[in-house]
Structures are given as structure tokens and as C-alpha cells.
Tab-separated table of C-alpha atoms and ligand atoms in Angstrom:
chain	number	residue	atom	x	y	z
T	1	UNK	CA	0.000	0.000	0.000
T	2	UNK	CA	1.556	3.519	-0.915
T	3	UNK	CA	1.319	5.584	2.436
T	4	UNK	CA	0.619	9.106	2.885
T	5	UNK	CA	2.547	11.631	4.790
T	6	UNK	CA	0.125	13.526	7.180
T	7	UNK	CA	1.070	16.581	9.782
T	8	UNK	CA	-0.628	16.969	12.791
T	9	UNK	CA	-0.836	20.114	14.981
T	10	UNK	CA	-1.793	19.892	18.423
T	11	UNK	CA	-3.087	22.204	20.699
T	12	UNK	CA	-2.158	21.379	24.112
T	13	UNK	CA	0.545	18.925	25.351
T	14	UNK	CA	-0.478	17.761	28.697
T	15	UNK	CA	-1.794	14.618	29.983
T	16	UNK	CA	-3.626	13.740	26.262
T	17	UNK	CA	-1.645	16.074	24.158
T	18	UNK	CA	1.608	14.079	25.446
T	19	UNK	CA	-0.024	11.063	25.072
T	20	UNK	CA	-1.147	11.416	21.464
T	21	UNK	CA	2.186	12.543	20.533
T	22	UNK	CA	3.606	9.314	22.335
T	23	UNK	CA	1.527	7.631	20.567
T	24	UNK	CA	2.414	8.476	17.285
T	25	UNK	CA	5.790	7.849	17.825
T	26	UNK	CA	5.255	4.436	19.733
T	27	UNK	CA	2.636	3.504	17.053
T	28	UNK	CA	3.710	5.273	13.895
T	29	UNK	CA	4.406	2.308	11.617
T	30	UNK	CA	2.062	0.110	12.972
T	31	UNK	CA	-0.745	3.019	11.710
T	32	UNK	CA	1.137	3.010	9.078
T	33	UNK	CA	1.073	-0.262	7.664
T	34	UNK	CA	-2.513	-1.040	8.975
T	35	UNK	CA	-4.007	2.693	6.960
T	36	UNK	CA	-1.679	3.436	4.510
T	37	UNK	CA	-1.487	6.698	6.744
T	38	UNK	CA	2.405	8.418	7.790
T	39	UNK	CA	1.651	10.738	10.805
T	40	UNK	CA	4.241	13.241	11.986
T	41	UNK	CA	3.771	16.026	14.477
T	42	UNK	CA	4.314	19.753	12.616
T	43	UNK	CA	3.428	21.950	15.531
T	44	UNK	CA	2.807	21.463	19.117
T	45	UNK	CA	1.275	24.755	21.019
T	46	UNK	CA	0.860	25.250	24.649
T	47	UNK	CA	1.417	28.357	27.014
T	48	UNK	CA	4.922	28.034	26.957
T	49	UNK	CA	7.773	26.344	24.175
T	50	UNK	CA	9.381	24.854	27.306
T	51	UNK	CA	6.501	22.792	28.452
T	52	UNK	CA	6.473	20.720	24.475
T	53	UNK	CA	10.420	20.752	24.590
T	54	UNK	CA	9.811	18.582	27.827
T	55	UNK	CA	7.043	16.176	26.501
T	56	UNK	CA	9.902	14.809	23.678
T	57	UNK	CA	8.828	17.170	20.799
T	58	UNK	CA	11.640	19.143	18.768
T	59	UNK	CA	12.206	22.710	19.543
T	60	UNK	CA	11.850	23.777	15.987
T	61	UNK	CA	7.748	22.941	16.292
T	62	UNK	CA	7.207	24.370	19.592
T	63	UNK	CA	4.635	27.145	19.526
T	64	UNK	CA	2.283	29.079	21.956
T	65	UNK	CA	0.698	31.039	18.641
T	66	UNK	CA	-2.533	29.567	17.157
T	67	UNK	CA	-1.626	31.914	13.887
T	68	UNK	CA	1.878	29.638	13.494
T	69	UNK	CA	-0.612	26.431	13.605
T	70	UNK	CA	-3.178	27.765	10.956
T	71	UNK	CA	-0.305	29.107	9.141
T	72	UNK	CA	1.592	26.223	8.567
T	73	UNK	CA	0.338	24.179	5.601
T	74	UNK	CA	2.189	20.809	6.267
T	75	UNK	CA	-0.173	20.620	9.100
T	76	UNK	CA	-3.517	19.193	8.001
T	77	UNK	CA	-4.627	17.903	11.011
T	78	UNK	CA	-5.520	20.537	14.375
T	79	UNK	CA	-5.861	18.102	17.347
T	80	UNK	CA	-7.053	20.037	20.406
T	81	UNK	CA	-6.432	18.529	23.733
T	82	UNK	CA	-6.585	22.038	26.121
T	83	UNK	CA	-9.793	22.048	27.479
T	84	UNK	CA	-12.040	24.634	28.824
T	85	UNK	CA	-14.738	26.300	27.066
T	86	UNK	CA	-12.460	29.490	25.612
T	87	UNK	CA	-10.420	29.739	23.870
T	88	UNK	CA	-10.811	26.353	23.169
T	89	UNK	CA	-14.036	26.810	21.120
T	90	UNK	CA	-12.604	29.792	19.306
T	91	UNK	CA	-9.419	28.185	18.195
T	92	UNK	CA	-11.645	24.969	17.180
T	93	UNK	CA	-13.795	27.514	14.792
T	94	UNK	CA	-10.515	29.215	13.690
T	95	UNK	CA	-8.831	25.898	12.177
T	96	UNK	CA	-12.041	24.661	10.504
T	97	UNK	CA	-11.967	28.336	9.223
T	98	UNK	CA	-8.273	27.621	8.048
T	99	UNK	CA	-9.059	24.081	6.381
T	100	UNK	CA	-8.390	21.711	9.051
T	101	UNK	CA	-9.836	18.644	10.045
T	102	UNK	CA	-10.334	18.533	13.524
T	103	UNK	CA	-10.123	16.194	16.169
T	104	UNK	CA	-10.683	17.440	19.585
T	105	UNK	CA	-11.483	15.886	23.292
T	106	UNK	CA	-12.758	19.207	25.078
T	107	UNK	CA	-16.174	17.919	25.855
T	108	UNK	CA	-17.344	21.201	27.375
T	109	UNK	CA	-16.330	23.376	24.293
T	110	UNK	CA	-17.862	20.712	21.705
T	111	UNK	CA	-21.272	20.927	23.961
T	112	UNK	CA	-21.296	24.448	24.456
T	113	UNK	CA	-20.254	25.134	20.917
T	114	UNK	CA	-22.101	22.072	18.725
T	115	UNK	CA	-24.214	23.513	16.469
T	116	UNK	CA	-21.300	26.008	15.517
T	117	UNK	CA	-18.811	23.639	14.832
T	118	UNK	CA	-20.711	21.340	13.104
T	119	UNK	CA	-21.772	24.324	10.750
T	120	UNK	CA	-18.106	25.536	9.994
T	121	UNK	CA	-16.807	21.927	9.405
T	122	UNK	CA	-19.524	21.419	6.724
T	123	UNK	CA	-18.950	24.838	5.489
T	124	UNK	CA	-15.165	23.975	4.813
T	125	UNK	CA	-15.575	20.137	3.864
T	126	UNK	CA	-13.316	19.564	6.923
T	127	UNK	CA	-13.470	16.695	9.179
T	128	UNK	CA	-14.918	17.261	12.951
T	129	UNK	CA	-14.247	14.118	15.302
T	130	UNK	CA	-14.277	13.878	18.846
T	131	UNK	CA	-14.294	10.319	19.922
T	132	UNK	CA	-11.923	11.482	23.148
T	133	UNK	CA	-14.773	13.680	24.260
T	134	UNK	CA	-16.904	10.775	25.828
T	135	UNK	CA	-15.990	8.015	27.158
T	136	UNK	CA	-11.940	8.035	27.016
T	137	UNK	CA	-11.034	5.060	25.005
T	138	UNK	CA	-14.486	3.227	24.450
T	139	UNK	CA	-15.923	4.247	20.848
T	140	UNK	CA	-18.978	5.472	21.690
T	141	UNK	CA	-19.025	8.266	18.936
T	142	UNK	CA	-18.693	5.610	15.982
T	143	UNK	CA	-21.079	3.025	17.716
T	144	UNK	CA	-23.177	5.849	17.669
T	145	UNK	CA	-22.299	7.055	14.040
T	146	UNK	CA	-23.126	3.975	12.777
T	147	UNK	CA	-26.585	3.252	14.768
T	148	UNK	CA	-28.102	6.904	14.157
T	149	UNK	CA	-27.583	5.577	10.289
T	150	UNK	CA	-30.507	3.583	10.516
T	151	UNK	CA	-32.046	3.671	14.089
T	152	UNK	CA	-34.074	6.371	15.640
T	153	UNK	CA	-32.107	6.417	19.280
T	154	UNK	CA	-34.529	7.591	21.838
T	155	UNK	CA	-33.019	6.642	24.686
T	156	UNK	CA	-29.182	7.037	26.207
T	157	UNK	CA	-28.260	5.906	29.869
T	158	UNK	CA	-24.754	5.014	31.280
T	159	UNK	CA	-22.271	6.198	33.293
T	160	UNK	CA	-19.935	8.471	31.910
T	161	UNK	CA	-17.730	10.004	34.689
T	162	UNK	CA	-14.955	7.940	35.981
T	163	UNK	CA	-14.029	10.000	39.206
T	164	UNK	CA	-17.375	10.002	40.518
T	165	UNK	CA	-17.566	6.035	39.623
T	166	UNK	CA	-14.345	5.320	41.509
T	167	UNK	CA	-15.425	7.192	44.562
T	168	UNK	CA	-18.781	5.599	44.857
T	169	UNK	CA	-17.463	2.302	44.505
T	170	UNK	CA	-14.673	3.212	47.364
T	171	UNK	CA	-17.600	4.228	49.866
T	172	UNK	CA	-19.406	1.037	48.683
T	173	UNK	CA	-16.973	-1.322	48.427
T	174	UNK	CA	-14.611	0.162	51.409
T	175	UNK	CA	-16.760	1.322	53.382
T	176	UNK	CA	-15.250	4.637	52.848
T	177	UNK	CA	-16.943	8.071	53.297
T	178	UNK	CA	-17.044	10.424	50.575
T	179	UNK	CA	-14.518	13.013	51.304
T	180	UNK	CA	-12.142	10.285	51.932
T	181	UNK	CA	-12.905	9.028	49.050
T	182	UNK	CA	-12.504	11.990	46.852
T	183	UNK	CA	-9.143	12.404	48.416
T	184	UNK	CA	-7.756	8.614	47.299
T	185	UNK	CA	-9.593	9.515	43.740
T	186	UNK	CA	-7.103	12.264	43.762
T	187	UNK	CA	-4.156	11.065	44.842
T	188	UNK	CA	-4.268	7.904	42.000
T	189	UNK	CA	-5.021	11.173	39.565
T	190	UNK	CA	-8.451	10.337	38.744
T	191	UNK	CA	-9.775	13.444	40.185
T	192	UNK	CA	-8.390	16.785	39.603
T	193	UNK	CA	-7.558	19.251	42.619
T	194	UNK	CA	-10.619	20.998	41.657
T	195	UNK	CA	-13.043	18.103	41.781
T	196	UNK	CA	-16.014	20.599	40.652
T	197	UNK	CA	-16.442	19.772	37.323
T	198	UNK	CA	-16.698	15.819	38.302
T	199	UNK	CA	-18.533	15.661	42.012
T	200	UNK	CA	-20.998	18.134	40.917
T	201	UNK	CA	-22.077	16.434	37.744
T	202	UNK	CA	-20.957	19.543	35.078
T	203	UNK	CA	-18.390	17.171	33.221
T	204	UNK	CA	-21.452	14.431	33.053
T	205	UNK	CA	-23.681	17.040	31.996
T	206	UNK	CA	-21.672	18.003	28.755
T	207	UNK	CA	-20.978	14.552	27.739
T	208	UNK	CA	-24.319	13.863	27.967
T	209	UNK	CA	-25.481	16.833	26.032
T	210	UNK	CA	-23.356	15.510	23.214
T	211	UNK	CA	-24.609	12.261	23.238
T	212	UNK	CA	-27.830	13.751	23.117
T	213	UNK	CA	-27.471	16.114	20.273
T	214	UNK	CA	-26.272	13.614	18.171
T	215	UNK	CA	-29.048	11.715	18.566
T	216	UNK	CA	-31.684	14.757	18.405
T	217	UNK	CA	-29.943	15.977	15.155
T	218	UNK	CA	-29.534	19.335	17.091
T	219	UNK	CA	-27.949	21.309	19.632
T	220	UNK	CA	-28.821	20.467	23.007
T	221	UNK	CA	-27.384	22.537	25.439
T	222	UNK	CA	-25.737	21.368	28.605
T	223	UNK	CA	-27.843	23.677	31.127
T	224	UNK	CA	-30.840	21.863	29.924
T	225	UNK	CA	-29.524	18.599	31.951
T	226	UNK	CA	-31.287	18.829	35.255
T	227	UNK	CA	-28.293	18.004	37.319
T	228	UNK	CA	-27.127	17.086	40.379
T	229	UNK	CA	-23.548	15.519	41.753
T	230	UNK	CA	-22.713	13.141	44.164
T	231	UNK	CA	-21.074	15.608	47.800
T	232	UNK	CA	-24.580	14.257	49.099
T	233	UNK	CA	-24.409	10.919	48.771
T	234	UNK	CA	-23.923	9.232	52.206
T	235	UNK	CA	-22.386	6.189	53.782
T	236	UNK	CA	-25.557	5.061	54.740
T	237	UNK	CA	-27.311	5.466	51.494
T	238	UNK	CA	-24.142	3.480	49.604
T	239	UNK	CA	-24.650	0.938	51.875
T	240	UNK	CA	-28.404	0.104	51.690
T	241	UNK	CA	-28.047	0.167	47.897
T	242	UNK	CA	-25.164	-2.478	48.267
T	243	UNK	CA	-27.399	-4.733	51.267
T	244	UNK	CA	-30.639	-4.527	48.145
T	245	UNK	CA	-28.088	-6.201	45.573
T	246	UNK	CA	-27.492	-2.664	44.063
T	247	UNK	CA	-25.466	0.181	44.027
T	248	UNK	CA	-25.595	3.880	43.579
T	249	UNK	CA	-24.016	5.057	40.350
T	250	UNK	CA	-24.235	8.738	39.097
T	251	UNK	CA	-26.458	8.031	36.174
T	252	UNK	CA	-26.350	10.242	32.943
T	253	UNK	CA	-29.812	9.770	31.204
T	254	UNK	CA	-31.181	11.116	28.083
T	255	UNK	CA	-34.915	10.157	26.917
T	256	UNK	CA	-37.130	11.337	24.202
T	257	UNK	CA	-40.913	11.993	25.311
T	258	UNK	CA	-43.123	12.831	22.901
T	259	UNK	CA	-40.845	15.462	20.995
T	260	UNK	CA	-39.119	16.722	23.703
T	261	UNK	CA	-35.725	15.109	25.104
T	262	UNK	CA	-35.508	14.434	28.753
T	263	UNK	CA	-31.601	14.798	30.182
T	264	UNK	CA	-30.833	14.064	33.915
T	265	UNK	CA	-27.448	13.230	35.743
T	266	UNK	CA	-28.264	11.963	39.345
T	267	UNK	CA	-27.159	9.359	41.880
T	268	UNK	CA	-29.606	7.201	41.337
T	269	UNK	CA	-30.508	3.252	42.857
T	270	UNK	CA	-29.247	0.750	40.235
T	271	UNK	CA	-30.886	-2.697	40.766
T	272	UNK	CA	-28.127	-5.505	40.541
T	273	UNK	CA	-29.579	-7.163	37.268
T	274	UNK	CA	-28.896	-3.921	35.538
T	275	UNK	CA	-25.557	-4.326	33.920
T	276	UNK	CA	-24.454	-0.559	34.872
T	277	UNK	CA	-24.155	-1.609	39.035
T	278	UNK	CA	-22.060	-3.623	37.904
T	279	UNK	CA	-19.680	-0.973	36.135
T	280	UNK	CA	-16.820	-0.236	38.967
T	281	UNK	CA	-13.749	2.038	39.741
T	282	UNK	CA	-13.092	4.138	36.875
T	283	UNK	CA	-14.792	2.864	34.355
T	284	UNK	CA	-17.834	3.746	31.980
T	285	UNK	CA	-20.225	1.901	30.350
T	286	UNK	CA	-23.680	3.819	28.198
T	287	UNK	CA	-26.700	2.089	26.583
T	288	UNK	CA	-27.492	3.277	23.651
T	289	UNK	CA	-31.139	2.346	22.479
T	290	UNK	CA	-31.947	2.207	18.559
T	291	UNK	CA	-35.906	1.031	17.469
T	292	UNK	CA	-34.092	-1.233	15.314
T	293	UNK	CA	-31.344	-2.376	16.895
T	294	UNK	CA	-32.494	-2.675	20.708
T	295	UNK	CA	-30.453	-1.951	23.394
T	296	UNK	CA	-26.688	-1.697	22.798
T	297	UNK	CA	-24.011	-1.618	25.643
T	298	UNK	CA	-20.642	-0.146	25.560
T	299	UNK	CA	-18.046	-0.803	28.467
T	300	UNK	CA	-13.930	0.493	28.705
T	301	UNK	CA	-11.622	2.882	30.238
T	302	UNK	CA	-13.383	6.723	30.298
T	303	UNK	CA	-10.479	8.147	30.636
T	304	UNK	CA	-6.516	8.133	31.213
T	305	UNK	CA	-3.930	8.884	28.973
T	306	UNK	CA	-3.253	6.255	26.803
T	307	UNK	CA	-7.236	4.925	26.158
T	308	UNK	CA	-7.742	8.813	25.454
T	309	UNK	CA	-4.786	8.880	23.078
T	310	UNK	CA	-5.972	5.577	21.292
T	311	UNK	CA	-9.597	7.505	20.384
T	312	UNK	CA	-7.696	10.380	19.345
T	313	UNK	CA	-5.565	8.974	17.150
T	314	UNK	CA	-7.942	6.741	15.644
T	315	UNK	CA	-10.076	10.025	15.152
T	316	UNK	CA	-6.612	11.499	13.393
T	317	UNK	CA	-6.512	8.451	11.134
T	318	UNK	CA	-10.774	8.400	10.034
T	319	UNK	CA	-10.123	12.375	9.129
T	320	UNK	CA	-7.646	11.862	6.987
T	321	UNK	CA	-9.470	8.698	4.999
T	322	UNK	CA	-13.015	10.127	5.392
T	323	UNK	CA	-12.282	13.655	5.933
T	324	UNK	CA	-16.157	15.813	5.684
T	325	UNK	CA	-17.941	12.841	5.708
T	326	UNK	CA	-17.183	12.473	9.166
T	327	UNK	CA	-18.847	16.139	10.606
T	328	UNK	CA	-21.394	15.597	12.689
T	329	UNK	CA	-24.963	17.053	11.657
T	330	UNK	CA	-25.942	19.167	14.457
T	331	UNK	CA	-28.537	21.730	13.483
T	332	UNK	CA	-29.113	25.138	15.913
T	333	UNK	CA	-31.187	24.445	18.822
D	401	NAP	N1	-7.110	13.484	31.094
D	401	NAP	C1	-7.961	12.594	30.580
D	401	NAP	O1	-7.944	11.406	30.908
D	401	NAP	C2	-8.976	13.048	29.552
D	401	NAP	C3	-9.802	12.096	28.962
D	401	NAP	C4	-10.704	12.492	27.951
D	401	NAP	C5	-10.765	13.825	27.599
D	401	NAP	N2	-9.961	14.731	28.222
D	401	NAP	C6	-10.055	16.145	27.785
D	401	NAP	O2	-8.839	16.477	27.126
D	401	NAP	C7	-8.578	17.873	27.286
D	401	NAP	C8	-7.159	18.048	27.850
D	401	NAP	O3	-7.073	17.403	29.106
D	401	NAP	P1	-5.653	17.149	29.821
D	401	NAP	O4	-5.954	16.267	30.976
D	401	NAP	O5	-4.640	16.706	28.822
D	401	NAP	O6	-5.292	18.646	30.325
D	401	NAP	P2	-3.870	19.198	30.777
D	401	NAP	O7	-2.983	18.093	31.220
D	401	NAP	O8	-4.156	20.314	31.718
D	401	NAP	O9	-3.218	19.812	29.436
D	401	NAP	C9	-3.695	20.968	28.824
D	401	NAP	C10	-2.675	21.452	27.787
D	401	NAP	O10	-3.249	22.536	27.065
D	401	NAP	C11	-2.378	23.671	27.131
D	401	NAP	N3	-3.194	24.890	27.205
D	401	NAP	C12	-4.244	25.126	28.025
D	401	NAP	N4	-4.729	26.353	27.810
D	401	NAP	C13	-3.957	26.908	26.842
D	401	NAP	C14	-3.946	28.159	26.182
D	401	NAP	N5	-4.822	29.120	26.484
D	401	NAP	N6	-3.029	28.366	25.198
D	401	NAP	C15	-2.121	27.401	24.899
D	401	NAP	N7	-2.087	26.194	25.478
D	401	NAP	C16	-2.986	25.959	26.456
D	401	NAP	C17	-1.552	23.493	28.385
D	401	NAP	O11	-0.378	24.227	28.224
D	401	NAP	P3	0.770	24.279	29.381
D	401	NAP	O12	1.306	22.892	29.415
D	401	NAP	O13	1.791	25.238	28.874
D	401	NAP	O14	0.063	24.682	30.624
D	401	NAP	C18	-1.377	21.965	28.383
D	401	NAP	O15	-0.283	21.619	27.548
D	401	NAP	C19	-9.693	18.395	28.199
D	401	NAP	O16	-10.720	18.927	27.379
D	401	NAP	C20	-10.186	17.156	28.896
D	401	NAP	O17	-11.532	17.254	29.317
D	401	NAP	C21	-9.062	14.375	29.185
């Protein structure tokens, strides 16, 4: 197979940005050989040159201007692994602008911002993927793709935040209360020092606001999830839910009724013959439900470097072969 050569840009090289560009070196010929696809890393931008020098990159690509990125032609590809809402969403709009595919993992840009990126990927027959953005490693977003190709989805439950996961099944399974719990989550790194985003269900929220657009064909916003975290969950109620078979998981739920979707996050009961109890530590799992297909299950690693990376890349990979094809259709709200 005759390969071809393919620059990537990324935009943030912390945690996923470093992984992704590990990856691609680790994995390079083995994408290679498998796609027909060369990658090599043009640019790398964060807020300072120093902080890509460190993660391995050469000096010579080391950037902390956007206009370099956009500027540079050898760089199809715009991978954005900052997060945050801005200016994460404007530097998103600004590549697609500039002829980029992108691939990004900032789930609370991408909800915040759907409808608008879809548009300006469509407008500029550019690629916009975002497998990274739910559910880590576990591909949700072409499981999804390839249902909503036939099916009518009407219904999406799971669990799709792996800090909150891991400390509910500490307090359940150790007894443990939830502060303490949300301290362990931390030190392991599944939990940032600013748990807000997680404990109080925002992260949940945006994820499932995606999940939910897609399947609505429009914009969903986030604030219409009626949300709440888990700081209230108790000891005691952990443990009744473990002593009826079941457990408490925060539970992301999107339903259509009538015309009009339905999105919750919540600590709810989950009986034990429902697969998601079952779903511990820092792991995901979401049921998708098609009217043709049924009920479909998905189960892996939400998060963590290298299952984050493996989306992204893939993601890097599927632009490059399918390029436009692959934009999401997300009307305005
Ligand atoms: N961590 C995971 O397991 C995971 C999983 C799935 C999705 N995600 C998503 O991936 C994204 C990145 O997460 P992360 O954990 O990799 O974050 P991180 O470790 O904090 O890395 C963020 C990177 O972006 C750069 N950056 C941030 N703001 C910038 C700005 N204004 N201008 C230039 N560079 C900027 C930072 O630069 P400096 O290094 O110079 O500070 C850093 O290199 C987030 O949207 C997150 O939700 C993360």
C-alpha cells in the first residue's frame, strides 16, 4: 500500500496532548502499515515552548501562537487537547476556518459550541471528530455514528464520569466516606484538585449533552440537563443500595418523550440485574437504544492517557481517509 505523509498540529501537550504525541511515535508504523497513513507532528502549542520541549517534541515545532498552527500548511490535522470552554471553542472555529480537520477531546467546548462547529466543518468540507470527548477510550461516537444511520435512538443511559464512579465504589466497596474518598480519587489522579467539574455532575452534563445532540440531530445545550452531583451521597445510602443487591451510580440519562428530550445526571438506585451496578472504579459503560437495533451496551476505560490517546488517534486516522464525511450534523437548537 503507498502511504501518505500527514502533519498533525496539536493544541495542548499535557496529559492527552503528550499522550497522542507518544503515541504516534510508539505507534507510527504500525498506523502506518494497517491505513496506509504516515503521521508526523508539525506543531505542538501550549502556554509556553518549554513545556512541548519537555514532553519529547523538537524545539523547531514548539509554539504558543494559534496563527503559526493555521499558518503552517504541512499541518492538516488541528488536534485540540486544552480544554475549557475558551479559547478552546474559538481556536476549534478558527482551524475549521483555516481548512483543518479537527479532532478534539474538550467535551465542554464541543457541547457548548455544537451547532457552531458542526456548521463551519460542513462549510469547509473539513473533518470534525471527537471520539476522546466521551468516554476516554471506548468508541462510543462511531457506535453511535453507525446506529443513528438507521435507528431512531430515543433513549441514552450510562455512566460516563470515571471519578465520581471510583469514589462511589470506594464508599461502597470500602466502606469509605465520601470526602475520603474523593481524596484517594485524587491522589491515583483520577480526580483533579478541583473536583467541581466531576462531584458536581458539570463534566457528566456536557458529555451527555453531546450524546444527546447527536441523537436529536440538534444542539442540546448542557444547562438543559437537570443536574445534580454526588457531595450528598452518604455512607448510609451506599450501603443500603449495596445490602438490596445494588449500588448507587451517578447516572447520565437522556430520553425522548413525545418530541421533547428528557436529560438528567443523578445518583440514582441501580438494581443488581442492571448491567451498569455492575460498572466499577473508573470505568464507563452507556446504553445506547436504537428502534431497530435494541439496546446496545458499551463498556472500557473513560479516561486516562493512553485509552484517550488511542480515540484520538484513531479520530486522526478516520479524518484523513473520510475527511467531511465524518462532521457531525448538528442543526441550531
Ligand atoms: N485526562 C484525561 O484522561 C482526559 C480524557 C478524555 C478527555 N480529556 C479532555 O482532554 C482535554 C485536555 O485534558 P488534559 O488532561 O490533557 O489537560 P492538561 O494536562 O491540563 O493539558 C492541557 C494542555 O493545554 C495547554 N493549554 C491550556 N490552555 C492553553 C492556552 N490558552 N493556550 C495554549 N495552550 C494551552 C496546556 O499548556 P501548558 O502545558 O503550557 O500549561 C497543556 O499543555 C480536556 O478537554 C479534557 O476534558 C481528558
Amino acid at each position: 500500500m503507498a502511504s501518505r505523509e500527514v502533519g498533525v498540529a496539536l493544541l495542548g501537550v499535557g496529559t492527552v496532548g503528550g499522550a497522542v504525541a507518544r503515541t504516534i511515535a510508539e505507534r507510527g508504523d504500525v498506523i502506518e502499515a494497517r491505513t496506509g497513513v504516515r503521521l508526523v507532528v508539525r506543531r505542538a502549542m501550549a502556554r509556553s515552548r518549554e513545556r512541548v520541549i519537555q514532553v519529547g517534541l523538537p524545539p523547531e515545532i514548539a509554539t504558543t501562537e494559534l496563527d503559526d498552527v493555521l499558518g503552517d500548511d504541512r499541518a492538516e490535522i488541528v488536534v485540540e487537547a486544552m480544554g475549557g470552554e475558551e479559547p478552546a471553542a474559538s481556536y476549534l472555529l478558527r482551524s475549521l476556518q483555516a481548512g483543518k480537520h479537527v479532532v478534539t477531546a474538550n467535551k465542554e467546548a464541543l457541547a457548548k459550541h455544537f451547532a457552531e462547529l458542526a456548521a463551519a466543518a460542513h462549510a469547509a468540507g473539513r473533518a470534525l471528530l471527537f471520539e476522546a470527548s466521551v468516554g476516554g477510550g471506548i468508541p462510543l461516537m462511531a457506535s453511535l455514528r453507525q446506529i443513528l444511520a438507521v435507528n431512531r435512538v430515543s433513549r441514552i443511559r450510562g455512566i460516563v464520569n470515571g471519578t465520581t464512579n471510583y469514589i462511589l465504589t470506594q464508599m461502597a466497596e470500602q466502606g469509605t466516606a465520601y470526602a475520603e474518598a474523593l481524596q484517594e480519587a485524587q491522589r491515583l489522579g483520577y480526580a483533579e484538585p478541583d473536583p467541581t467539574a466531576d462531584v458536581e455532575g458539570y463534566d457528566a452534563a456536557y458529555k451527555l449533552a453531546i450524546l444527546a445532540s447527536l441523537a436529536a440531530g440538534r444542539h442540546i445545550r448542557p444547562e438543559r440537563v437537570d443536574r445534580t452531583g454526588i457531595t450528598g451521597v452518604t455512607p448510609e445510602q451506599v450501603g443500603e443500595a449495596r445490602s438490596r443487591g445494588g449500588a448507587i451510580k451517578l447516572i447520565a440519562s437522556a430520553e425522548l418523550d413525545g418530541e421533547e428530550w428528557r436529560l438528567r445526571v443523578a445518583p440514582e438506585f441501580v438494581p443488581g440485574d442492571d448491567l451498569l451496578a455492575h460498572v466499577r472504579l473508573n470505568f464507563n459503560a452507556v446504553e445506547i437504544t436504537g428502534d431497530r437495533v435494541g439496546p446496545v451496551v458499551l463498556y472500557g476505560q473513560g479516561a486516562g492517557p493512553q485509552p484517550t490517546a488511542s480515540a484520538i488517534v484513531s479520530d486522526i486516522v478516520d479524518a484523513v481517509r473520510f475527511g467531511v464525511a465524518l462532521a457531525p450534523h448538528v442543526a441550531p437548537e
